[in-house]
Coordinates of C-alpha atoms in Angstrom, one line a residue:
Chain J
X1 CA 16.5 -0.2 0.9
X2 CA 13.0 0.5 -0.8
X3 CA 10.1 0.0 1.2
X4 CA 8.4 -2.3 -2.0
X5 CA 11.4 -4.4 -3.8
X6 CA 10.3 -5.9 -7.2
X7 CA 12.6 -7.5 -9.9
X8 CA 12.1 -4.9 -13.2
X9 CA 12.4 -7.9 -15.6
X10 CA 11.6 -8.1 -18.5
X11 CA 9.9 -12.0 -17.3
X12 CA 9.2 -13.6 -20.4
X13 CA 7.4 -17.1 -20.2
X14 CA 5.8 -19.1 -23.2
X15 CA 2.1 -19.1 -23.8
X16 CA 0.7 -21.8 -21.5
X17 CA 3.4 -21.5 -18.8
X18 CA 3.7 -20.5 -15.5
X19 CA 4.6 -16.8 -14.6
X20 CA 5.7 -16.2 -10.9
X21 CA 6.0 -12.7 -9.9
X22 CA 7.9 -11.6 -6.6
X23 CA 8.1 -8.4 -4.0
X24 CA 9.2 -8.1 -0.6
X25 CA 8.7 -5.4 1.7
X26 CA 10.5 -3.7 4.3
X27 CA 7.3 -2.8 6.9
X28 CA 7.0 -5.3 9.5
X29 CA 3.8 -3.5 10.0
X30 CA 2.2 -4.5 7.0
X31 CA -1.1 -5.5 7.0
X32 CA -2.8 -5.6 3.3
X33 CA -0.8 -6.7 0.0
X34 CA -2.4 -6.0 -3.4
X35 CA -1.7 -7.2 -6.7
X36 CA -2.3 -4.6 -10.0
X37 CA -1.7 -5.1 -13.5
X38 CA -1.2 -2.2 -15.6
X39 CA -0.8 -2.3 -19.3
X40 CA 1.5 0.4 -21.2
X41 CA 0.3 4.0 -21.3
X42 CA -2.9 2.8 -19.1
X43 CA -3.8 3.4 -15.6
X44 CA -3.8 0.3 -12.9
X45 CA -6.1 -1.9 -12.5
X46 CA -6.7 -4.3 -9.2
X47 CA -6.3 -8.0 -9.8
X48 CA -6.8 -9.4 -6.3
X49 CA -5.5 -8.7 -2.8
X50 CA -4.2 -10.9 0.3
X51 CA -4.3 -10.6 4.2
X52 CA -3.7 -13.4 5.5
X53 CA -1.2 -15.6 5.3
X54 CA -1.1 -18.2 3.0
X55 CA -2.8 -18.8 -0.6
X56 CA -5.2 -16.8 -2.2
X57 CA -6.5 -18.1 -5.4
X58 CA -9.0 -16.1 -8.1
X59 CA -9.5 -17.8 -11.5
X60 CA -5.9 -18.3 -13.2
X61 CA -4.4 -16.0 -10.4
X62 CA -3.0 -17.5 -7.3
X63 CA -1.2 -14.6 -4.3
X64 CA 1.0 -16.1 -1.6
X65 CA 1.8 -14.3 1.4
X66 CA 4.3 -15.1 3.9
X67 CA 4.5 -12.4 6.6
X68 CA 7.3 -13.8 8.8
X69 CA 9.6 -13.6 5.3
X70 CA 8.0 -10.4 4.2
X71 CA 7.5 -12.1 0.9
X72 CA 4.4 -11.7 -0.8
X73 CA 4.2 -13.5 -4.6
X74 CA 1.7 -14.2 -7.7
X75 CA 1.6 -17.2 -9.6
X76 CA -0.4 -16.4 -12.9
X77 CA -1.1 -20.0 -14.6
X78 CA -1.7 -21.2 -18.0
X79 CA -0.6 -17.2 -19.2
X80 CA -2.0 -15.7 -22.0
X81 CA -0.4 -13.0 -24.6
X82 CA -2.8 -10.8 -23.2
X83 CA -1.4 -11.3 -19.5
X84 CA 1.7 -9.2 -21.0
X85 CA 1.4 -6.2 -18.7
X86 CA 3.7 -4.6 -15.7
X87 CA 2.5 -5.9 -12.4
X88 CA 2.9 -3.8 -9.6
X89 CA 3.4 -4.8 -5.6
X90 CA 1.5 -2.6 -3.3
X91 CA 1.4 -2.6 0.4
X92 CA -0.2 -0.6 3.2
X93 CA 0.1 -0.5 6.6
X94 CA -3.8 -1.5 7.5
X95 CA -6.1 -2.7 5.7
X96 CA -7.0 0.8 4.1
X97 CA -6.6 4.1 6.1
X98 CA -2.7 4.6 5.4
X99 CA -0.7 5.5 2.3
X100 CA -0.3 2.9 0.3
X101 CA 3.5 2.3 -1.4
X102 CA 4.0 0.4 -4.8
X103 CA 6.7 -0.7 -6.0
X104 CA 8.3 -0.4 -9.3
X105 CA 6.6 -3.4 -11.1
X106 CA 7.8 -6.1 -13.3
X107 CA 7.3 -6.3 -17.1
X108 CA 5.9 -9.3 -18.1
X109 CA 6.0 -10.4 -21.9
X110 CA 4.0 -13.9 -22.7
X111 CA 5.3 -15.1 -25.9
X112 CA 2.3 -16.3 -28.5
Chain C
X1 CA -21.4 5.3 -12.6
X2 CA -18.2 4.4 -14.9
X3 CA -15.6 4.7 -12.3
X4 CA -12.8 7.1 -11.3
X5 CA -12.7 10.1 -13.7
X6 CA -9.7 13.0 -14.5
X7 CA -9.5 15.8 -15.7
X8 CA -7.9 17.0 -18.2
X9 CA -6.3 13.9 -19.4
X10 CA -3.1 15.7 -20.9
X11 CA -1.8 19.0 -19.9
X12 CA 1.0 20.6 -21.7
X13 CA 2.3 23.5 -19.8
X14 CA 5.2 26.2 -20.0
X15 CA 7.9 25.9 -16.8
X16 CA 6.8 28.2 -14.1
X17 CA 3.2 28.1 -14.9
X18 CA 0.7 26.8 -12.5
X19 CA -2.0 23.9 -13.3
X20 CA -4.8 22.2 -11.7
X21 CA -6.4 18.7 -12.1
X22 CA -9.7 17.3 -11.2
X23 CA -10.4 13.8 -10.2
X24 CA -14.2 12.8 -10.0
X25 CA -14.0 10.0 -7.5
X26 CA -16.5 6.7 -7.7
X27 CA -19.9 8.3 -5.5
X28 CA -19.9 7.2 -2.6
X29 CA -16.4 6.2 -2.1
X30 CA -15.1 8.0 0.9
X31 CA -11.3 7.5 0.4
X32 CA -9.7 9.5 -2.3
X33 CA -6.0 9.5 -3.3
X34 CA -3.5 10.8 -5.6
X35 CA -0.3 9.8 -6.8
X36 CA 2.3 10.4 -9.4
X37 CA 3.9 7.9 -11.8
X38 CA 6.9 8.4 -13.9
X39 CA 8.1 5.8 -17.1
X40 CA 9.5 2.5 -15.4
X41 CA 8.4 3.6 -11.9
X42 CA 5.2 2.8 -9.8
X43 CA 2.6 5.3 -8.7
X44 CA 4.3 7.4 -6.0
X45 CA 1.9 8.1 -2.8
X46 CA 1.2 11.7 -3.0
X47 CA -1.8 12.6 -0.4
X48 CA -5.5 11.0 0.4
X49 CA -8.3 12.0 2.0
X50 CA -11.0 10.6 3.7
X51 CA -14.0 12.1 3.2
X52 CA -12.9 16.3 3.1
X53 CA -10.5 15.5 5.7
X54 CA -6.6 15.5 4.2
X55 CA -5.3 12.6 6.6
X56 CA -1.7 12.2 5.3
X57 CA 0.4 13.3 2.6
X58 CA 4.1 13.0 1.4
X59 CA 6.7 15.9 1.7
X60 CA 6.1 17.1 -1.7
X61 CA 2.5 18.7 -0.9
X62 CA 4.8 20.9 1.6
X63 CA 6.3 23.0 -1.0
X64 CA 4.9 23.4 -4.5
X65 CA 1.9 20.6 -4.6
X66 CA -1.6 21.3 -3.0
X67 CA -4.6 19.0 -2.8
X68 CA -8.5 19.8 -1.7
X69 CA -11.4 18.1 -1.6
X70 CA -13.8 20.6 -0.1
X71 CA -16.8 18.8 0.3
X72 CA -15.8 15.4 -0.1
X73 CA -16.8 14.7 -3.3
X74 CA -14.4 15.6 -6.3
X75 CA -10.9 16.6 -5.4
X76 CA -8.3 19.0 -6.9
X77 CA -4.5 19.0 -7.2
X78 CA -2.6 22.0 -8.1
X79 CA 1.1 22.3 -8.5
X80 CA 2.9 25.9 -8.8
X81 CA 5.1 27.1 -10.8
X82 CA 6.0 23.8 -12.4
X83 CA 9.3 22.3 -13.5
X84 CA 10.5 20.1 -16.0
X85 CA 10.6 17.3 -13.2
X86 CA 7.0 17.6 -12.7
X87 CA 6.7 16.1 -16.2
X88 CA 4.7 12.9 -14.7
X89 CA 1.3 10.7 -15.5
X90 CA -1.1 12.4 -12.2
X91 CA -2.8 9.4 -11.3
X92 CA -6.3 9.5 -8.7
X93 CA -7.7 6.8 -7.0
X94 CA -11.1 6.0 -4.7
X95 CA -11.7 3.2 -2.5
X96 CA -15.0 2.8 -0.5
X97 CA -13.0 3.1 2.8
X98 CA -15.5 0.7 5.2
X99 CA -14.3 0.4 8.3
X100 CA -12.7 -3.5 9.1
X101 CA -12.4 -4.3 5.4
X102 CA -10.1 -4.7 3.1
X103 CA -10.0 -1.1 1.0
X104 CA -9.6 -1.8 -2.6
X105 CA -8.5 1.3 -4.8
X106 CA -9.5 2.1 -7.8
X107 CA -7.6 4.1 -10.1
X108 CA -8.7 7.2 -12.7
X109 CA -7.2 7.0 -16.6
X110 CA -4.4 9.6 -15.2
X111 CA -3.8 13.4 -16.5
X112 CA -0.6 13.4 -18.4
X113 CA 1.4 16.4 -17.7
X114 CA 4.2 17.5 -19.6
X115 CA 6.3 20.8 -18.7
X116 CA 8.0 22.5 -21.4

């Protein structure tokens, strides 16, 4: 089992839709859950992190978290062409201070 | 001060030969880290520091893979006589590393490497 499970895709929703993003994690020790977004032959770039259980909401971007499920999920809303990227899952064990393991990402494609 | 910077961005080498990379880290970011990313994969934890201090690393810096960061500033990665398999986007990352917050990393553009 990998430590940070993320569907490949490709996700393709229509411009204005709804794109929900999904990763799971093996480490019931998890403390910290971060959201990137890296676009092809670029480097990754932070789009928000989450704690706590729970929502997390920044601009179009909402994170979900749910610990007991070790489920941890990004709703991206009203998606743009330019939201087309691979997002990546990452999770370390604190909330900094130990390796932190990505997973493989999912390639999302917004259709114009 | 523009962010995380690498150096070189592409090396092209011959199998067998050694390299070295550079990563310029955001000043005043204690935490530095580096990781390796191959096509369809996520960035693979390598090693980090904090400060000059080399608090954890993977079982590849065991062998072939070496990392410094000798006075807690920029850092270096150097892998010997490389492989074909070594062929990989070298990716660096800082993060301000406070103490009971949340430690955000940000990542460098990457050093391409490609081993003939």
């Amino acid at each position: 089992q990998k430590e940070v499970e993320q569907n490949s895709g490709p996700l393709s929703v229509p411009e204005g839709a709804i794109a929900s993003l999904n990763c799971t994690y093996s480490d019931r020790g998890s403390q910290s859950f971060f959201w990137y977004r890296q676009y092809s032959g670029k480097s990754p770039e932070l789009i928000m992190f989450i704690y706590s259980n729970g929502d997390k909401e920044d601009g179009r971007f909402t994170a979900q978290l749910n610990k007991a499920s070790q489920y941890v999920s990004l709703l991206i809303r009203d998606s743009q062409p330019s939201d087309s990227a691979t997002y990546l899952c990452a999770v370390n064990r604190g909330t900094g201070g130990f390796k932190t393991i990505f997973g493989a990402g999912t390639r999302l494609f917004v259709k114009a | 001060d523009t962010g995380v910077s690498q150096n070189p961005r592409h090396k092209i080498t011959k199998r067998g030969q050694n390299v070295t990379f550079r990563c310029d880290p955001i000043s005043e970011h204690n935490r530095l880290y580096w990781y390796r990313q191959t096509l369809g994969q996520g960035p693979e934890f390598l090693t980090y520091f904090q400060n000059e201090a080399q608090l954890e690393k993977s079982r590849l810096l065991s062998d072939r893979f070496s990392a410094e960061r000798p006075k807690g500033s920029f850092s270096t990665l150097e892998i010997q006589r490389t492989e074909q398999g070594d062929s990989a986007m070298y990716l660096c990352a800082s993060s301000p590393g406070i103490a009971g917050a949340t430690d955000t990393q940000y990542f460098g553009p990457g050093t391409r490497l490609t081993v003939l």
